[in-house]
């Protein structure tokens, strides 16, 4: 990954770097690997995340039906 700094604008370069890291999922991966997560806890977390996605998808489908 490469971020070009133009005009010594370091703050903008840092913002771009953070955005790229977040887009690639590296920040989430670093947080996940910073400590050990038991398999049972990992399974529960994944189930909660899947449930959130299902609820969000259902909400968006309902919302789209009312628009049409």
PDB file of N, CA and C in Angstrom:
ATOM      1  N   UNK A   1       0.854  -1.167   0.000  1.00  0.00           N
ATOM      2  CA  UNK A   1       0.000   0.000   0.000  1.00  0.00           C
ATOM      3  C   UNK A   1       0.897   1.225   0.000  1.00  0.00           C
ATOM      4  N   UNK A   2       0.518   2.204  -0.787  1.00  0.00           N
ATOM      5  CA  UNK A   2       1.344   3.392  -0.918  1.00  0.00           C
ATOM      6  C   UNK A   2       0.463   4.631  -0.882  1.00  0.00           C
ATOM      7  N   UNK A   3       0.843   5.573  -0.045  1.00  0.00           N
ATOM      8  CA  UNK A   3       0.150   6.852   0.051  1.00  0.00           C
ATOM      9  C   UNK A   3       1.164   7.935  -0.290  1.00  0.00           C
ATOM     10  N   UNK A   4       0.860   8.733  -1.293  1.00  0.00           N
ATOM     11  CA  UNK A   4       1.776   9.794  -1.705  1.00  0.00           C
ATOM     12  C   UNK A   4       1.439  11.071  -0.946  1.00  0.00           C
ATOM     13  N   UNK A   5       2.488  11.701  -0.405  1.00  0.00           N
ATOM     14  CA  UNK A   5       2.334  12.946   0.338  1.00  0.00           C
ATOM     15  C   UNK A   5       2.706  14.088  -0.598  1.00  0.00           C
ATOM     16  N   UNK A   6       1.770  14.987  -0.812  1.00  0.00           N
ATOM     17  CA  UNK A   6       2.060  16.126  -1.688  1.00  0.00           C
ATOM     18  C   UNK A   6       2.008  17.416  -0.872  1.00  0.00           C
ATOM     19  N   UNK A   7       3.003  18.245  -1.073  1.00  0.00           N
ATOM     20  CA  UNK A   7       3.021  19.543  -0.394  1.00  0.00           C
ATOM     21  C   UNK A   7       3.193  19.448   1.109  1.00  0.00           C
ATOM     22  N   UNK A   8       3.857  18.422   1.603  1.00  0.00           N
ATOM     23  CA  UNK A   8       4.095  18.236   3.037  1.00  0.00           C
ATOM     24  C   UNK A   8       2.806  18.246   3.849  1.00  0.00           C
ATOM     25  N   UNK A   9       1.721  17.785   3.277  1.00  0.00           N
ATOM     26  CA  UNK A   9       0.432  17.729   3.971  1.00  0.00           C
ATOM     27  C   UNK A   9       0.307  16.368   4.662  1.00  0.00           C
ATOM     28  N   UNK A  10       0.961  16.246   5.805  1.00  0.00           N
ATOM     29  CA  UNK A  10       1.026  14.985   6.539  1.00  0.00           C
ATOM     30  C   UNK A  10      -0.341  14.579   7.072  1.00  0.00           C
ATOM     31  N   UNK A  11      -1.106  15.533   7.574  1.00  0.00           N
ATOM     32  CA  UNK A  11      -2.424  15.218   8.149  1.00  0.00           C
ATOM     33  C   UNK A  11      -3.329  14.558   7.112  1.00  0.00           C
ATOM     34  N   UNK A  12      -3.326  15.093   5.904  1.00  0.00           N
ATOM     35  CA  UNK A  12      -4.159  14.530   4.834  1.00  0.00           C
ATOM     36  C   UNK A  12      -3.677  13.124   4.478  1.00  0.00           C
ATOM     37  N   UNK A  13      -2.354  12.933   4.465  1.00  0.00           N
ATOM     38  CA  UNK A  13      -1.800  11.623   4.150  1.00  0.00           C
ATOM     39  C   UNK A  13      -2.196  10.593   5.206  1.00  0.00           C
ATOM     40  N   UNK A  14      -2.206  10.992   6.465  1.00  0.00           N
ATOM     41  CA  UNK A  14      -2.604  10.082   7.544  1.00  0.00           C
ATOM     42  C   UNK A  14      -4.072   9.707   7.390  1.00  0.00           C
ATOM     43  N   UNK A  15      -4.921  10.690   7.054  1.00  0.00           N
ATOM     44  CA  UNK A  15      -6.344  10.407   6.847  1.00  0.00           C
ATOM     45  C   UNK A  15      -6.540   9.426   5.699  1.00  0.00           C
ATOM     46  N   UNK A  16      -5.795   9.639   4.610  1.00  0.00           N
ATOM     47  CA  UNK A  16      -5.894   8.733   3.464  1.00  0.00           C
ATOM     48  C   UNK A  16      -5.441   7.323   3.838  1.00  0.00           C
ATOM     49  N   UNK A  17      -4.354   7.239   4.613  1.00  0.00           N
ATOM     50  CA  UNK A  17      -3.847   5.936   5.035  1.00  0.00           C
ATOM     51  C   UNK A  17      -4.871   5.211   5.894  1.00  0.00           C
ATOM     52  N   UNK A  18      -5.459   5.913   6.853  1.00  0.00           N
ATOM     53  CA  UNK A  18      -6.469   5.296   7.718  1.00  0.00           C
ATOM     54  C   UNK A  18      -7.661   4.814   6.907  1.00  0.00           C
ATOM     55  N   UNK A  19      -8.084   5.622   5.938  1.00  0.00           N
ATOM     56  CA  UNK A  19      -9.219   5.250   5.094  1.00  0.00           C
ATOM     57  C   UNK A  19      -8.906   3.981   4.288  1.00  0.00           C
ATOM     58  N   UNK A  20      -7.687   3.919   3.732  1.00  0.00           N
ATOM     59  CA  UNK A  20      -7.288   2.741   2.954  1.00  0.00           C
ATOM     60  C   UNK A  20      -7.204   1.495   3.839  1.00  0.00           C
ATOM     61  N   UNK A  21      -6.642   1.651   5.038  1.00  0.00           N
ATOM     62  CA  UNK A  21      -6.542   0.520   5.958  1.00  0.00           C
ATOM     63  C   UNK A  21      -7.923   0.016   6.343  1.00  0.00           C
ATOM     64  N   UNK A  22      -8.847   0.934   6.578  1.00  0.00           N
ATOM     65  CA  UNK A  22     -10.203   0.541   6.951  1.00  0.00           C
ATOM     66  C   UNK A  22     -10.898  -0.142   5.782  1.00  0.00           C
ATOM     67  N   UNK A  23     -10.698   0.379   4.583  1.00  0.00           N
ATOM     68  CA  UNK A  23     -11.325  -0.197   3.399  1.00  0.00           C
ATOM     69  C   UNK A  23     -10.822  -1.621   3.152  1.00  0.00           C
ATOM     70  N   UNK A  24      -9.542  -1.849   3.403  1.00  0.00           N
ATOM     71  CA  UNK A  24      -8.962  -3.177   3.215  1.00  0.00           C
ATOM     72  C   UNK A  24      -9.279  -4.124   4.360  1.00  0.00           C
ATOM     73  N   UNK A  25      -9.800  -3.599   5.458  1.00  0.00           N
ATOM     74  CA  UNK A  25     -10.140  -4.438   6.596  1.00  0.00           C
ATOM     75  C   UNK A  25      -8.956  -4.742   7.499  1.00  0.00           C
ATOM     76  N   UNK A  26      -7.860  -4.042   7.315  1.00  0.00           N
ATOM     77  CA  UNK A  26      -6.665  -4.315   8.115  1.00  0.00           C
ATOM     78  C   UNK A  26      -6.816  -3.865   9.562  1.00  0.00           C
ATOM     79  N   UNK A  27      -7.499  -2.756   9.798  1.00  0.00           N
ATOM     80  CA  UNK A  27      -7.683  -2.296  11.178  1.00  0.00           C
ATOM     81  C   UNK A  27      -8.500  -3.306  11.972  1.00  0.00           C
ATOM     82  N   UNK A  28      -9.551  -3.830  11.351  1.00  0.00           N
ATOM     83  CA  UNK A  28     -10.389  -4.822  12.014  1.00  0.00           C
ATOM     84  C   UNK A  28      -9.581  -6.095  12.297  1.00  0.00           C
ATOM     85  N   UNK A  29      -8.753  -6.478  11.338  1.00  0.00           N
ATOM     86  CA  UNK A  29      -7.920  -7.670  11.493  1.00  0.00           C
ATOM     87  C   UNK A  29      -6.911  -7.482  12.630  1.00  0.00           C
ATOM     88  N   UNK A  30      -6.311  -6.305  12.721  1.00  0.00           N
ATOM     89  CA  UNK A  30      -5.354  -6.036  13.798  1.00  0.00           C
ATOM     90  C   UNK A  30      -6.023  -6.108  15.162  1.00  0.00           C
ATOM     91  N   UNK A  31      -7.214  -5.528  15.281  1.00  0.00           N
ATOM     92  CA  UNK A  31      -7.937  -5.587  16.550  1.00  0.00           C
ATOM     93  C   UNK A  31      -8.266  -7.028  16.903  1.00  0.00           C
ATOM     94  N   UNK A  32      -8.655  -7.789  15.897  1.00  0.00           N
ATOM     95  CA  UNK A  32      -9.047  -9.174  16.130  1.00  0.00           C
ATOM     96  C   UNK A  32      -7.853 -10.010  16.599  1.00  0.00           C
ATOM     97  N   UNK A  33      -6.680  -9.742  16.067  1.00  0.00           N
ATOM     98  CA  UNK A  33      -5.496 -10.527  16.406  1.00  0.00           C
ATOM     99  C   UNK A  33      -4.731 -10.002  17.617  1.00  0.00           C
ATOM    100  N   UNK A  34      -5.160  -8.897  18.179  1.00  0.00           N
ATOM    101  CA  UNK A  34      -4.407  -8.318  19.287  1.00  0.00           C
ATOM    102  C   UNK A  34      -4.559  -9.125  20.575  1.00  0.00           C
ATOM    103  N   UNK A  35      -5.569  -9.989  20.649  1.00  0.00           N
ATOM    104  CA  UNK A  35      -5.742 -10.838  21.816  1.00  0.00           C
ATOM    105  C   UNK A  35      -6.360 -12.155  21.375  1.00  0.00           C
ATOM    106  N   UNK A  36      -6.198 -13.183  22.199  1.00  0.00           N
ATOM    107  CA  UNK A  36      -6.735 -14.496  21.866  1.00  0.00           C
ATOM    108  C   UNK A  36      -8.231 -14.526  22.139  1.00  0.00           C
ATOM    109  N   UNK A  37      -8.958 -15.103  21.207  1.00  0.00           N
ATOM    110  CA  UNK A  37     -10.400 -15.229  21.355  1.00  0.00           C
ATOM    111  C   UNK A  37     -10.743 -16.715  21.368  1.00  0.00           C
ATOM    112  N   UNK A  38     -11.369 -17.149  22.447  1.00  0.00           N
ATOM    113  CA  UNK A  38     -11.724 -18.561  22.555  1.00  0.00           C
ATOM    114  C   UNK A  38     -12.670 -18.940  21.420  1.00  0.00           C
ATOM    115  N   UNK A  39     -12.592 -20.190  20.961  1.00  0.00           N
ATOM    116  CA  UNK A  39     -13.461 -20.619  19.868  1.00  0.00           C
ATOM    117  C   UNK A  39     -14.946 -20.431  20.169  1.00  0.00           C
ATOM    118  N   UNK A  40     -15.360 -20.671  21.417  1.00  0.00           N
ATOM    119  CA  UNK A  40     -16.778 -20.506  21.755  1.00  0.00           C
ATOM    120  C   UNK A  40     -17.194 -19.040  21.660  1.00  0.00           C
ATOM    121  N   UNK A  41     -16.325 -18.143  22.087  1.00  0.00           N
ATOM    122  CA  UNK A  41     -16.612 -16.712  22.016  1.00  0.00           C
ATOM    123  C   UNK A  41     -16.628 -16.261  20.556  1.00  0.00           C
ATOM    124  N   UNK A  42     -15.709 -16.800  19.780  1.00  0.00           N
ATOM    125  CA  UNK A  42     -15.641 -16.469  18.357  1.00  0.00           C
ATOM    126  C   UNK A  42     -16.923 -16.886  17.640  1.00  0.00           C
ATOM    127  N   UNK A  43     -17.422 -18.082  17.962  1.00  0.00           N
ATOM    128  CA  UNK A  43     -18.656 -18.580  17.352  1.00  0.00           C
ATOM    129  C   UNK A  43     -19.829 -17.677  17.708  1.00  0.00           C
ATOM    130  N   UNK A  44     -19.933 -17.296  18.991  1.00  0.00           N
ATOM    131  CA  UNK A  44     -21.024 -16.418  19.418  1.00  0.00           C
ATOM    132  C   UNK A  44     -20.952 -15.060  18.730  1.00  0.00           C
ATOM    133  N   UNK A  45     -19.737 -14.527  18.602  1.00  0.00           N
ATOM    134  CA  UNK A  45     -19.560 -13.235  17.942  1.00  0.00           C
ATOM    135  C   UNK A  45     -19.996 -13.316  16.482  1.00  0.00           C
ATOM    136  N   UNK A  46     -19.596 -14.375  15.812  1.00  0.00           N
ATOM    137  CA  UNK A  46     -19.970 -14.545  14.405  1.00  0.00           C
ATOM    138  C   UNK A  46     -21.482 -14.690  14.252  1.00  0.00           C
ATOM    139  N   UNK A  47     -22.120 -15.392  15.186  1.00  0.00           N
ATOM    140  CA  UNK A  47     -23.575 -15.538  15.133  1.00  0.00           C
ATOM    141  C   UNK A  47     -24.268 -14.191  15.328  1.00  0.00           C
ATOM    142  N   UNK A  48     -23.759 -13.386  16.272  1.00  0.00           N
ATOM    143  CA  UNK A  48     -24.335 -12.054  16.495  1.00  0.00           C
ATOM    144  C   UNK A  48     -24.180 -11.176  15.255  1.00  0.00           C
ATOM    145  N   UNK A  49     -22.993 -11.239  14.630  1.00  0.00           N
ATOM    146  CA  UNK A  49     -22.763 -10.441  13.430  1.00  0.00           C
ATOM    147  C   UNK A  49     -23.695 -10.869  12.303  1.00  0.00           C
ATOM    148  N   UNK A  50     -23.896 -12.181  12.152  1.00  0.00           N
ATOM    149  CA  UNK A  50     -24.793 -12.684  11.113  1.00  0.00           C
ATOM    150  C   UNK A  50     -26.222 -12.232  11.385  1.00  0.00           C
ATOM    151  N   UNK A  51     -26.631 -12.256  12.649  1.00  0.00           N
ATOM    152  CA  UNK A  51     -27.979 -11.817  13.021  1.00  0.00           C
ATOM    153  C   UNK A  51     -28.169 -10.338  12.682  1.00  0.00           C
ATOM    154  N   UNK A  52     -27.149  -9.530  12.980  1.00  0.00           N
ATOM    155  CA  UNK A  52     -27.221  -8.104  12.656  1.00  0.00           C
ATOM    156  C   UNK A  52     -27.387  -7.900  11.153  1.00  0.00           C
ATOM    157  N   UNK A  53     -26.629  -8.672  10.369  1.00  0.00           N
ATOM    158  CA  UNK A  53     -26.740  -8.549   8.912  1.00  0.00           C
ATOM    159  C   UNK A  53     -28.128  -8.935   8.428  1.00  0.00           C
ATOM    160  N   UNK A  54     -28.691 -10.014   8.993  1.00  0.00           N
ATOM    161  CA  UNK A  54     -30.036 -10.446   8.591  1.00  0.00           C
ATOM    162  C   UNK A  54     -31.075  -9.380   8.923  1.00  0.00           C
ATOM    163  N   UNK A  55     -30.975  -8.803  10.120  1.00  0.00           N
ATOM    164  CA  UNK A  55     -31.922  -7.764  10.530  1.00  0.00           C
ATOM    165  C   UNK A  55     -31.802  -6.547   9.611  1.00  0.00           C
ATOM    166  N   UNK A  56     -30.576  -6.157   9.309  1.00  0.00           N
ATOM    167  CA  UNK A  56     -30.358  -5.004   8.444  1.00  0.00           C
ATOM    168  C   UNK A  56     -30.917  -5.258   7.048  1.00  0.00           C
ATOM    169  N   UNK A  57     -30.673  -6.456   6.506  1.00  0.00           N
ATOM    170  CA  UNK A  57     -31.180  -6.801   5.180  1.00  0.00           C
ATOM    171  C   UNK A  57     -32.700  -6.790   5.161  1.00  0.00           C
ATOM    172  N   UNK A  58     -33.314  -7.357   6.191  1.00  0.00           N
ATOM    173  CA  UNK A  58     -34.776  -7.384   6.269  1.00  0.00           C
ATOM    174  C   UNK A  58     -35.335  -5.966   6.363  1.00  0.00           C
ATOM    175  N   UNK A  59     -34.690  -5.121   7.152  1.00  0.00           N
ATOM    176  CA  UNK A  59     -35.138  -3.739   7.301  1.00  0.00           C
ATOM    177  C   UNK A  59     -35.048  -2.996   5.966  1.00  0.00           C
ATOM    178  N   UNK A  60     -33.951  -3.199   5.238  1.00  0.00           N
ATOM    179  CA  UNK A  60     -33.793  -2.536   3.950  1.00  0.00           C
ATOM    180  C   UNK A  60     -34.817  -3.033   2.939  1.00  0.00           C
ATOM    181  N   UNK A  61     -35.122  -4.333   2.969  1.00  0.00           N
ATOM    182  CA  UNK A  61     -36.133  -4.878   2.059  1.00  0.00           C
ATOM    183  C   UNK A  61     -37.499  -4.278   2.358  1.00  0.00           C
ATOM    184  N   UNK A  62     -37.856  -4.179   3.652  1.00  0.00           N
ATOM    185  CA  UNK A  62     -39.133  -3.574   4.032  1.00  0.00           C
ATOM    186  C   UNK A  62     -39.189  -2.120   3.589  1.00  0.00           C
ATOM    187  N   UNK A  63     -38.088  -1.429   3.769  1.00  0.00           N
ATOM    188  CA  UNK A  63     -38.015  -0.020   3.413  1.00  0.00           C
ATOM    189  C   UNK A  63     -38.171   0.159   1.898  1.00  0.00           C
ATOM    190  N   UNK A  64     -37.561  -0.714   1.121  1.00  0.00           N
ATOM    191  CA  UNK A  64     -37.657  -0.619  -0.334  1.00  0.00           C
ATOM    192  C   UNK A  64     -39.066  -0.940  -0.816  1.00  0.00           C
ATOM    193  N   UNK A  65     -39.756  -1.847  -0.141  1.00  0.00           N
ATOM    194  CA  UNK A  65     -41.126  -2.184  -0.524  1.00  0.00           C
ATOM    195  C   UNK A  65     -42.055  -0.993  -0.328  1.00  0.00           C
ATOM    196  N   UNK A  66     -41.847  -0.243   0.742  1.00  0.00           N
ATOM    197  CA  UNK A  66     -42.723   0.895   1.012  1.00  0.00           C
ATOM    198  C   UNK A  66     -42.474   2.033   0.029  1.00  0.00           C
ATOM    199  N   UNK A  67     -41.276   2.122  -0.496  1.00  0.00           N
ATOM    200  CA  UNK A  67     -40.942   3.179  -1.458  1.00  0.00           C
ATOM    201  C   UNK A  67     -41.619   2.898  -2.798  1.00  0.00           C
ATOM    202  N   UNK A  68     -41.622   1.652  -3.203  1.00  0.00           N
ATOM    203  CA  UNK A  68     -42.170   1.278  -4.517  1.00  0.00           C
ATOM    204  C   UNK A  68     -43.628   1.232  -4.476  1.00  0.00           C
TER     205      UNK A  68
END
